[in-house]
Coordinates of C-alpha atoms and ligand atoms in Angstrom, one line a residue:
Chain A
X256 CA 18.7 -9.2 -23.8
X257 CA 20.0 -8.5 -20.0
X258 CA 23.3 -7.2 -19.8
X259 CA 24.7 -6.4 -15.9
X260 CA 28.2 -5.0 -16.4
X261 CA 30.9 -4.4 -13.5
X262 CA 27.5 -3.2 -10.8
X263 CA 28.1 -2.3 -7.5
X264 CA 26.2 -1.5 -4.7
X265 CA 26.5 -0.1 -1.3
X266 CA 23.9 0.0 1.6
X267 CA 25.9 3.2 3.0
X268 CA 29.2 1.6 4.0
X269 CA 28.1 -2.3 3.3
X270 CA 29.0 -3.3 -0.3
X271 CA 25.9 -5.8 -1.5
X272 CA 27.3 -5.7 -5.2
X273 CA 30.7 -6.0 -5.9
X274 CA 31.8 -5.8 -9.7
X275 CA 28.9 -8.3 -10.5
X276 CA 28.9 -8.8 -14.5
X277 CA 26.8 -11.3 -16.2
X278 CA 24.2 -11.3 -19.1
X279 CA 20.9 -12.9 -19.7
X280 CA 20.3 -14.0 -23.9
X281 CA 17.1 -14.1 -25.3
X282 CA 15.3 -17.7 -24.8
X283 CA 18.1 -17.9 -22.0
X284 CA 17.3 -19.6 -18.6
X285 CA 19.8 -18.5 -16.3
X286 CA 19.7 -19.5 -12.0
X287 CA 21.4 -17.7 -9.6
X288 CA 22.3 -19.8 -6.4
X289 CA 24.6 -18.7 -3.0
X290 CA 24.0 -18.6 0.2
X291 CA 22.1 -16.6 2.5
X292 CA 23.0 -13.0 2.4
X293 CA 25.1 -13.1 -0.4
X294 CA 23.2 -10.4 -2.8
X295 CA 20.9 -12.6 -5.0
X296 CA 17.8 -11.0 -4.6
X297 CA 19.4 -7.6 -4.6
X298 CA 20.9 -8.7 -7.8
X299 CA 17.5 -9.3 -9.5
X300 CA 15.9 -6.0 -7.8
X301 CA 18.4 -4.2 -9.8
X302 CA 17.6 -5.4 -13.2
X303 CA 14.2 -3.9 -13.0
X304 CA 15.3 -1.0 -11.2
X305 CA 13.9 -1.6 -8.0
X306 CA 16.6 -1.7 -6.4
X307 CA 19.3 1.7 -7.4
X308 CA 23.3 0.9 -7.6
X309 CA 25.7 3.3 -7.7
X310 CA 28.0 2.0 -10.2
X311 CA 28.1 -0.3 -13.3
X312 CA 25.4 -0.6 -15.8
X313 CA 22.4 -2.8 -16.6
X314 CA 20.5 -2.9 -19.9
X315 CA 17.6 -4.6 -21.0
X316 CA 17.2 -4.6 -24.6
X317 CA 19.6 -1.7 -24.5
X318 CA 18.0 0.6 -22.3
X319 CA 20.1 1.4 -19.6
X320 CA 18.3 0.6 -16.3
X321 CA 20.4 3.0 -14.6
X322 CA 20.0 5.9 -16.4
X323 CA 17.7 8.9 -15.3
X324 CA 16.7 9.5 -18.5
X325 CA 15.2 6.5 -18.3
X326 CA 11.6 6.0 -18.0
X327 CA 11.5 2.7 -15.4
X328 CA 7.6 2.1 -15.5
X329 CA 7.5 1.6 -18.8
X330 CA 10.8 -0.4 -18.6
X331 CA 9.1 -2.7 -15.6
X332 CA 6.3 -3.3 -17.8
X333 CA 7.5 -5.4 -20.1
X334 CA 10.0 -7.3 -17.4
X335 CA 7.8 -9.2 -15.6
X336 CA 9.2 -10.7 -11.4
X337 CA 8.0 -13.0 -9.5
X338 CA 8.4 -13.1 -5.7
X339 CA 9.0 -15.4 -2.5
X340 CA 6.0 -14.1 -0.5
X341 CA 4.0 -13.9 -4.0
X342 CA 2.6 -10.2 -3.1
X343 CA -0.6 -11.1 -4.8
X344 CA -3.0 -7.9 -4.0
X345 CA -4.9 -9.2 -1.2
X346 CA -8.1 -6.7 -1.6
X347 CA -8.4 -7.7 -4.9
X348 CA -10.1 -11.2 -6.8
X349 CA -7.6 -13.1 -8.6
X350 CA -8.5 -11.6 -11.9
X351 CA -8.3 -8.5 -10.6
X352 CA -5.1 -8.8 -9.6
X353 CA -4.4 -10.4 -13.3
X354 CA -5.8 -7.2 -14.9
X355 CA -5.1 -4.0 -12.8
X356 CA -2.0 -3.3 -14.0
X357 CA -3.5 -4.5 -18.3
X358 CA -6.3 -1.8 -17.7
X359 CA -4.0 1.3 -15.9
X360 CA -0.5 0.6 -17.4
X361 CA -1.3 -0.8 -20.7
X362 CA -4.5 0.8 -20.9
X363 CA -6.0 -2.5 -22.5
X364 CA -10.0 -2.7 -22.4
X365 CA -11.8 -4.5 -19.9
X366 CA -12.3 -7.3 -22.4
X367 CA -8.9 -8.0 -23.4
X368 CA -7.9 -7.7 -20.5
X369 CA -10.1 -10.3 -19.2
X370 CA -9.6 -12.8 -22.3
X371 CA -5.9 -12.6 -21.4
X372 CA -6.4 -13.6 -17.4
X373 CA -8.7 -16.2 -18.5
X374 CA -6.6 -17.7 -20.9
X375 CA -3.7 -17.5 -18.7
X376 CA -5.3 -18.7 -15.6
X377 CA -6.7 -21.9 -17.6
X378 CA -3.0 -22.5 -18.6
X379 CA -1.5 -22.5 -14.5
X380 CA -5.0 -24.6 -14.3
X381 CA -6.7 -21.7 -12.1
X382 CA -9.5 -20.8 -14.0
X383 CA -12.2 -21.7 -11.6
X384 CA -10.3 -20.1 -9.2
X385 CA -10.9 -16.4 -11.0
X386 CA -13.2 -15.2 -8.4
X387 CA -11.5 -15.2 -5.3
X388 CA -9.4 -13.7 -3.2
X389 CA -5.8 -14.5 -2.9
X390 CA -6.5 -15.7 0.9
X391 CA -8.7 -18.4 -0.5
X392 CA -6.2 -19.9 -1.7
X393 CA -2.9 -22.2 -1.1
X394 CA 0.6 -21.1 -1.7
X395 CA 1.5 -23.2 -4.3
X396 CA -1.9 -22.2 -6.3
X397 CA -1.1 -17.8 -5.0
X398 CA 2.3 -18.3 -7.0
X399 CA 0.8 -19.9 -10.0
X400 CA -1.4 -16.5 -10.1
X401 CA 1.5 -14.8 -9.6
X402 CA 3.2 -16.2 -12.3
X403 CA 0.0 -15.8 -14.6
X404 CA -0.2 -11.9 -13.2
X405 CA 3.6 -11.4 -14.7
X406 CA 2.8 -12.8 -17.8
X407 CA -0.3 -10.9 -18.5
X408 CA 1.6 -8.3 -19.4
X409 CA 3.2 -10.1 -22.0
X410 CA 6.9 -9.7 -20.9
X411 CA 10.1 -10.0 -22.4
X412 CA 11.8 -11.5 -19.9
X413 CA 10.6 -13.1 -16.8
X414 CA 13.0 -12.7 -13.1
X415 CA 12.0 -14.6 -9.9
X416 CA 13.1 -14.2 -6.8
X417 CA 13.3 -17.4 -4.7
X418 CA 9.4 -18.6 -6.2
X419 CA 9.4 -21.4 -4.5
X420 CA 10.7 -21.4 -0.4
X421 CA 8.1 -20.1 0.7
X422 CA 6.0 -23.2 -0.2
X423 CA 5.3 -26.4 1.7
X424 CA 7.5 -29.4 -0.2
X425 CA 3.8 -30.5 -1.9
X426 CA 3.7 -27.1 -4.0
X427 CA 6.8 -26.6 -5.1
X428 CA 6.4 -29.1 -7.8
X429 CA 3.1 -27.0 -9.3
X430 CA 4.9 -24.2 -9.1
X431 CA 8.1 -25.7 -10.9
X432 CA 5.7 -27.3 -13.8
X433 CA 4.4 -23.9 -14.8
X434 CA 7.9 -22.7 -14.4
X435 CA 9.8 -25.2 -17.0
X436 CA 7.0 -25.2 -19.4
X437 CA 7.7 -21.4 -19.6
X438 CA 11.4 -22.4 -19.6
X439 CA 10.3 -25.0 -22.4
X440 CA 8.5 -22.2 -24.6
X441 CA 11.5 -20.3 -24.8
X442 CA 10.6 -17.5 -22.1
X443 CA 13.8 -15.5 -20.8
X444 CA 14.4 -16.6 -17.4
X445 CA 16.7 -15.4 -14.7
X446 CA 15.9 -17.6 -11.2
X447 CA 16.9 -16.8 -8.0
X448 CA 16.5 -20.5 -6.8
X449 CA 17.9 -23.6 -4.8
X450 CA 16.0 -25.8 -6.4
X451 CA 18.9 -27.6 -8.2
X452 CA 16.4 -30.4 -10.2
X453 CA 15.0 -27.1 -11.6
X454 CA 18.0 -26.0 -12.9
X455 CA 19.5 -29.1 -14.6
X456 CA 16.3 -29.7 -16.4
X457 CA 16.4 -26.3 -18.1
X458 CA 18.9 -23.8 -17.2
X459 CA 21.5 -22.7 -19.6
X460 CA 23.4 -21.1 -17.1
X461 CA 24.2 -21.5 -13.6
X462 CA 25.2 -18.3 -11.4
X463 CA 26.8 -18.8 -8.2
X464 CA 27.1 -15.6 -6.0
X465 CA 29.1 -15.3 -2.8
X466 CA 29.3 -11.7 -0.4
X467 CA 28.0 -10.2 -3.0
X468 CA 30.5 -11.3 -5.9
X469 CA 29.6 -13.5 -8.9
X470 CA 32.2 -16.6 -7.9
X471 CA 30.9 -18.6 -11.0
X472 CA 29.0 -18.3 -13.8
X473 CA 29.2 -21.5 -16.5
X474 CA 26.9 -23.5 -18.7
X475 CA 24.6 -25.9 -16.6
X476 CA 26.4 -28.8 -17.0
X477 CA 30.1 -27.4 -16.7
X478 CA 28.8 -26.6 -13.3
X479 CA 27.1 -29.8 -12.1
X480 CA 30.4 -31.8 -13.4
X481 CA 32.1 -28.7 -11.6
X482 CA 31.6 -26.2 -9.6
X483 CA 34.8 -24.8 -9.5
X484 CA 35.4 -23.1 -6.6
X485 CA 35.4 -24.4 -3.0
X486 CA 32.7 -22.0 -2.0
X487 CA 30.6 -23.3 -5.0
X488 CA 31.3 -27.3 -4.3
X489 CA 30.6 -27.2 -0.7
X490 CA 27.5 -24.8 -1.5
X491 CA 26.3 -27.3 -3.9
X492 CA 27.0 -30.4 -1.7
X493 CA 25.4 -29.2 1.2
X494 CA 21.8 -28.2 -1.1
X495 CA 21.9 -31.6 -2.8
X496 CA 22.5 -33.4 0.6
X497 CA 19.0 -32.0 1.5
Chain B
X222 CA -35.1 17.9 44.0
X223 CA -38.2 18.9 42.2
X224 CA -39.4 15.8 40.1
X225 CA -38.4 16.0 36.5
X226 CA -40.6 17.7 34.3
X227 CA -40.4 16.3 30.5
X228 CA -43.5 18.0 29.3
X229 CA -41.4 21.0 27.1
X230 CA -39.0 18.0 25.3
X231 CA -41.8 17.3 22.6
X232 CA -42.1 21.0 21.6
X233 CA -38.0 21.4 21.6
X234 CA -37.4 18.4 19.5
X235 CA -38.1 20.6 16.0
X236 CA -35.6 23.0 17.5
X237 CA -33.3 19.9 18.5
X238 CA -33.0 18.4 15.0
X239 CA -31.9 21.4 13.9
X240 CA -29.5 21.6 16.0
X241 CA -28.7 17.6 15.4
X242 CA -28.3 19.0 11.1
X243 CA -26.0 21.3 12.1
X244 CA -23.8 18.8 14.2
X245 CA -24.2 16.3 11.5
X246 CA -23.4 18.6 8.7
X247 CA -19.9 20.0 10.7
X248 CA -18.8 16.3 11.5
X249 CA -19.8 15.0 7.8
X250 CA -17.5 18.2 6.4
X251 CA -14.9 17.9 8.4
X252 CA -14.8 13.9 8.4
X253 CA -14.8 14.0 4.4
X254 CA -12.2 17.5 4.4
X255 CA -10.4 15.6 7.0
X256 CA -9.5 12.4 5.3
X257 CA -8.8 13.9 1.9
X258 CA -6.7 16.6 3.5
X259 CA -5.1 14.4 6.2
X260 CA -4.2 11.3 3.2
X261 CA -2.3 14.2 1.0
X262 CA -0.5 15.0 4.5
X263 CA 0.4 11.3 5.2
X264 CA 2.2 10.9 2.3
X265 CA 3.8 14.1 2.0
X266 CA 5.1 13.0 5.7
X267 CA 6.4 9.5 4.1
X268 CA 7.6 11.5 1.1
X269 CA 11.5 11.0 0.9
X270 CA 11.7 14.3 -0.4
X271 CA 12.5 16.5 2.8
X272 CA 10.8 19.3 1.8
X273 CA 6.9 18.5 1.7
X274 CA 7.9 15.8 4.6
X275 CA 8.8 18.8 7.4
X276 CA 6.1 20.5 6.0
X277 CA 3.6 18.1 7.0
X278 CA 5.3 17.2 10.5
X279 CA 4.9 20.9 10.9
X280 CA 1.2 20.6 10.0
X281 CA 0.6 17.7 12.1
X282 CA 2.2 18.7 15.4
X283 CA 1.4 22.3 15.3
X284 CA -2.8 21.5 15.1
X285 CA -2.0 18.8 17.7
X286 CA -0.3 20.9 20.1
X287 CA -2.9 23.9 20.0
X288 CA -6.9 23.4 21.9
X289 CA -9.4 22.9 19.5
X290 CA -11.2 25.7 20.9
X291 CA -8.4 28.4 20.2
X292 CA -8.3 26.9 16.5
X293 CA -12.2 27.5 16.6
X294 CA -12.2 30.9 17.9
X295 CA -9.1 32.0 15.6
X296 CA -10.6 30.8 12.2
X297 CA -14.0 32.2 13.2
X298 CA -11.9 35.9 14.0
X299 CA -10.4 35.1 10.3
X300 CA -12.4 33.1 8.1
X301 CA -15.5 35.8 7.5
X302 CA -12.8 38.2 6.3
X303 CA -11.4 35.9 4.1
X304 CA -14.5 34.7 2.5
X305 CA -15.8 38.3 2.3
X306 CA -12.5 39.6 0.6
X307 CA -13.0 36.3 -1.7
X308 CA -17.0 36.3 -2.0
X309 CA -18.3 39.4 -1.1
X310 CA -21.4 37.9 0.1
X311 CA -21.9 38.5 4.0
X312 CA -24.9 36.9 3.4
X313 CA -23.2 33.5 3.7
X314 CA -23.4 31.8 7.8
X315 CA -19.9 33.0 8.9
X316 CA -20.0 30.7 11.9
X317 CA -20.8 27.6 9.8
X318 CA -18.2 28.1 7.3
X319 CA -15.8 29.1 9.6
X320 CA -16.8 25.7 11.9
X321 CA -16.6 24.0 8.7
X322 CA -13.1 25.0 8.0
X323 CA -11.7 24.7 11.6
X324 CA -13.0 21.1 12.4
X325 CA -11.9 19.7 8.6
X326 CA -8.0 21.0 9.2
X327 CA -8.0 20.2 12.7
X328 CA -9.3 16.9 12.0
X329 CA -7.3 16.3 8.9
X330 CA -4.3 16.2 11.5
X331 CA -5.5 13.7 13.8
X332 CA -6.4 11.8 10.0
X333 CA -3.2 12.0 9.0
X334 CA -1.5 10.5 12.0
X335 CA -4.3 7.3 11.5
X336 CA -3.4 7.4 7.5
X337 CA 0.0 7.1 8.1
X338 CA 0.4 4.3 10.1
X339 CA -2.6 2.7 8.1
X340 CA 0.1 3.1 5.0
X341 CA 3.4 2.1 6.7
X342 CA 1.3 -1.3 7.9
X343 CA 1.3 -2.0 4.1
X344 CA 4.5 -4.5 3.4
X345 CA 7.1 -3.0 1.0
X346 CA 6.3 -6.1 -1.2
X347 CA 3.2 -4.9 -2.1
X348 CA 4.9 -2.0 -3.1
X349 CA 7.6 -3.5 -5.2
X350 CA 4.8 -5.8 -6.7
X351 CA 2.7 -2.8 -8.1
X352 CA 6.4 -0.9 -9.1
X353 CA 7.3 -4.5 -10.7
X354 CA 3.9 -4.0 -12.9
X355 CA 5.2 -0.7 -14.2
X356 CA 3.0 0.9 -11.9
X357 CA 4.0 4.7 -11.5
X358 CA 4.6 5.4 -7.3
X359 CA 1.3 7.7 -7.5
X360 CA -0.9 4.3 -9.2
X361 CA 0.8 2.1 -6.8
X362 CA -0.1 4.5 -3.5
X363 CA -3.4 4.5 -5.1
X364 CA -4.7 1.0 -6.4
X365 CA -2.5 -1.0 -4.3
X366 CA -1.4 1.0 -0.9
X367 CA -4.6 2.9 -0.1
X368 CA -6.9 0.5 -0.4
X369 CA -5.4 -1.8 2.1
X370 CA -4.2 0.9 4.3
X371 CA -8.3 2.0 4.6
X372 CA -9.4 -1.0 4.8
X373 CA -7.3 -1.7 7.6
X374 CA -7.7 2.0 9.3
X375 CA -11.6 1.8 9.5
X376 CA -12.2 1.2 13.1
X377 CA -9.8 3.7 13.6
X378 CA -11.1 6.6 11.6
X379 CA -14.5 5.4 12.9
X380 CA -13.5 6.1 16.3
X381 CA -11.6 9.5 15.4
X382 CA -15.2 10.5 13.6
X383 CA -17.0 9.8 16.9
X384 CA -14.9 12.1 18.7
X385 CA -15.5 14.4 16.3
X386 CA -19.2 14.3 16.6
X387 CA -18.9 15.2 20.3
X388 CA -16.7 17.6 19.5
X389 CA -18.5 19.6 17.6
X390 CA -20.4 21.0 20.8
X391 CA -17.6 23.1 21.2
X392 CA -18.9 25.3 18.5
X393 CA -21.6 27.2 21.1
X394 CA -18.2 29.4 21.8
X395 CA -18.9 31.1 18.3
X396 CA -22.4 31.4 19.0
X397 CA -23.8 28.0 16.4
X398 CA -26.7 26.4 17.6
X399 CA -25.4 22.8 17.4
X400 CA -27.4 20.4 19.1
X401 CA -26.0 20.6 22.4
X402 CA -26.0 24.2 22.1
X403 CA -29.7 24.2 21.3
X404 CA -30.5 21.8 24.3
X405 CA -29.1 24.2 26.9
X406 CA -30.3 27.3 25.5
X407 CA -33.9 25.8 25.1
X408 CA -33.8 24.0 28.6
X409 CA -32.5 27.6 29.7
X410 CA -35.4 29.5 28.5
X411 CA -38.0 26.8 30.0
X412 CA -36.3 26.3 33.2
X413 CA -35.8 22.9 32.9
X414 CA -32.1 22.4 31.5
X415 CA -31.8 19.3 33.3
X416 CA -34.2 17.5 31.7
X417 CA -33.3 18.5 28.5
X418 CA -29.6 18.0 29.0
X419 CA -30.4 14.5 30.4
X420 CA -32.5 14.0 27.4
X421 CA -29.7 15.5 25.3
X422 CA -26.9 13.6 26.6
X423 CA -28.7 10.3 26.1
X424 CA -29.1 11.1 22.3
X425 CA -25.3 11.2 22.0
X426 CA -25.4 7.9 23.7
X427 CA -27.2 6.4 22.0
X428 CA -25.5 7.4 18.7
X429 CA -22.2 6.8 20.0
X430 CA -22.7 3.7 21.5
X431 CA -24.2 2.2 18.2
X432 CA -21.2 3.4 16.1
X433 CA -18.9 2.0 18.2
X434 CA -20.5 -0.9 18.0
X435 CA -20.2 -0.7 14.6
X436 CA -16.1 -0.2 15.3
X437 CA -16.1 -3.2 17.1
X438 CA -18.0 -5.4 14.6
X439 CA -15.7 -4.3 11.7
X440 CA -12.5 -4.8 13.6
X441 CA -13.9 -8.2 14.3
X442 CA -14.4 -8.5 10.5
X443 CA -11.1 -7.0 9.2
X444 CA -9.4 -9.4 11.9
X445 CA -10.4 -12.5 10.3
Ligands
ATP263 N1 17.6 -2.4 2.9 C1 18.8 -2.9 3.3 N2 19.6 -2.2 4.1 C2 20.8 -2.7 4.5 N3 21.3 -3.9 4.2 C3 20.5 -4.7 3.4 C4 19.2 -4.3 2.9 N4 18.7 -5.3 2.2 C5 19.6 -6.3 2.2 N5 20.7 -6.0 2.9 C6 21.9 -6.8 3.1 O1 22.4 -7.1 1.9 C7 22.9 -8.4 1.8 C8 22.4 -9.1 0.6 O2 21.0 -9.2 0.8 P1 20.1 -10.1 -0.3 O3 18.7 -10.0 0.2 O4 20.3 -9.6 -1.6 O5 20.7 -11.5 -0.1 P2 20.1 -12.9 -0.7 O6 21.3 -13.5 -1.4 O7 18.9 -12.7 -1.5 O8 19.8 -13.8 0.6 P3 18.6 -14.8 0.9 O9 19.0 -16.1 0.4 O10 18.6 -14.8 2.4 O11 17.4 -14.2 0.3 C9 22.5 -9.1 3.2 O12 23.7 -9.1 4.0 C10 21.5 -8.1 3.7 O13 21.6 -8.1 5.1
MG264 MG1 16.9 -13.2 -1.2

């Protein structure tokens, strides 16, 4: 489904990416985990093009994100992200925000646009929350809607980018509910996440970056048994210890 | 000092509200011109593309860096030959239209300075959020950036529009009977400009004074 072969990246002479190669399966739940600074989120950015690299390729059902030819709108639409600050649209109501992008990418009608939002805000347990605006509402409940505004669009594959540190520790758990029944339903996940009870509930995978390198990158319980590297076990030990 | 002498202000006000249509009209125009015109400028000047991003600065700091007067005088000089070599209708007010065009661009580049920052104050999230929809960049600037920015910008082109208005009493140097321009010219004729420029200058008071009030109000809003 996601294939990320041999990318690099440079922010002029400061390599992010170095030779990162990995792929996502379809129904695969993959989580990324390193520390600070080491090019996880700028990892994910360059799945769905938001981020450019200079070298190495990504495709996504085979279409090469890379490639100019390429027409990355369309390509965004059906790869839905999630993001640490949530970057719900603060001028308009949470279904609003659920069916811009249905009515002007998609071109769906008002109604079926609607019946989707509903339907999906009902299943993140929002639905009476349809009328307001994002600032009326918690953190943990903004993601949920954030996670519902992805899905509207009826993705292929879902990325997220750290979902759940920007959220008080009473939030995270609503957040991580919607996320593993997704998980559970066979969604194609890759996670940008620390939350380790996340990932040995239903990752596949587990991705472990350092300076901008994929260190490791084994089957979930491969890498709880062992991490491998030193970088990874003290990583891991110092996360769990929290 | 002669006591003040009020008596010709009822038969001037007629005269006066024309004068007030003709300051309303120029400040609508331009404020309208302006903030169309001035929002294409602001993005061409965040454009990463160098070209229509020089182009702009150009635009910006040239109108800034010349008296609103001299950009006045020069599109009245130019303006009737350009609409009479595109129209050839002379019937047509020269001095409005050429007001009309002179207030809009000059405005559009004190607009575009407000626009600008209005946009930049917009996070990049929001950005990548609408881009992560498979919003093009135009639907993203549009649905996602704009609306925000404005919102945001309000008291500030509010302010820049009340400028404007008072401006726009630099047009008696084309010969347009504004409102100010009608006030001294009527007061002249009566022998008693001081009462009407009194009587004058408290109408723009008054009008200021309540839109800024307005200003204040919605910042108060938009801040909470
Ligand atoms: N726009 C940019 N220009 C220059 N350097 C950048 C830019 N964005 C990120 N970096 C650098 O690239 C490196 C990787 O950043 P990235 O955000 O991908 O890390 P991360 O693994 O997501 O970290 P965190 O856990 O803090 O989110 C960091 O050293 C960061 O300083
Ligand atoms: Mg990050």
């Amino acid at each position: 489904m996601i294939s990320i072969q041999d990318v690099s990246k440079w922010y002029g002479e400061f390599q992010v990416l170095r030779d990162c190669t990995t792929r996502v399966d379809k129904g695969e739940v993959v989580v990324v985990c390193g520390p600070s600074g080491s090019g996880k989120s700028t990892l994910i950015k360059c799945v769905n093009g938001l981020e450019p690299f200079q070298k190495g390729e990504i495709r996504i059902e085979n279409v090469s994100v890379g490639d100019r030819r390429t027409n990355l709108p369309r390509l965004r639409a059906r790869v839905g992200m999630v993001f640490q600050h949530f970057e719900l649209f603060p001028h308009l109501t949470v279904m609003q925000n659920l069916t811009i992008a249905q009515r002007r990418v998609l071109k769906r009608n008002v109604r079926g646009a609607t019946d989707k939002g509903l339907a999906l805000l009902e299943a993140v347990g929002l639905k009476a929350h349809a009328q307001k605006y994002p600032a009326q509402l918690s953190g943990g409940q903004q993601q949920r809607v954030a996670i519902a505004r992805a899905l509207a669009m009826d993705p292929i594959a879902m990325l997220f980018d750290e979902p759940t540190s920007a959220l008080d520790p009473e939030m995270i758990k609503e957040v991580l509910d919607v996320m593993v029944r997704l998980a559970q339903d066979g969604m194609t996940m890759m996670v940008v996440t620390h939350e380790m009870g996340f990932a040995r509930r239903v990752a596949h995978r587990v991705i472990f970056m350092d300076q901008g390198r994929i260190v490791e990158d084994r089957p979930k319980d491969d890498f709880f048994k062992d991490p491998g590297t030193e970088r990874a076990q003290q990583f891991l030990s110092k996360i769990l210890a929290h | 000092m002669p006591a003040l002498d009020w008596s010709s202000i009822p038969g001037a006000l007629p005269f006066l509200w024309n004068g007030m249509l003709v300051t309303l009209s120029i400040t609508g125009v331009a404020i309208l011109v302006g903030i169309v015109l001035g929002t294409l400028i602001a993005t061409a000047r965040l454009s990463a593309n160098p070209i229509p991003s020089s182009l702009a600065a150009l635009y910006v700091n040239g109108f800034r860096s010349i008296p609103l007067v001299m950009v006045l005088l020069w599109f009245y000089l130019l303006v009737p030959q350009l609409i009479q070599a595109l129209f050839k209708n002379p019937a047509a007010d020269i001095r409005l239209v050429s007001a009309f065009v002179a207030f809009s661009l000059f405005e559009a580049s004190y607009y575009a300075e407000i626009i600008r920052a209005g946009i930049q104050s917009v996070s990049r999230g929001q950005v990548s959020a609408g881009l992560a929809l498979g919003m093009s960049r135009a639907q993203t600037m549009r649905l996602i950036v704009l609306p925000q920015a404005f919102r945001r910008m309000l008291p500030l082109l509010l302010t820049q529009a009340i400028i404007l208005f008072q401006d726009t009493s630099l047009v008696y140097v084309i010969g347009l009977s504004e409102f100010f321009g009608v006030a001294y010219r009527t007061g002249d004729r009566d022998g008693t400009i001081v009462e009407l420029l009194l009587f004058a200058g408290a109408v723009y008071f008054v009008l200021c004074f309540a839109a800024s009030s307005l200003v204040r109000v919605l910042q108060r809003k938009i801040a909470l």
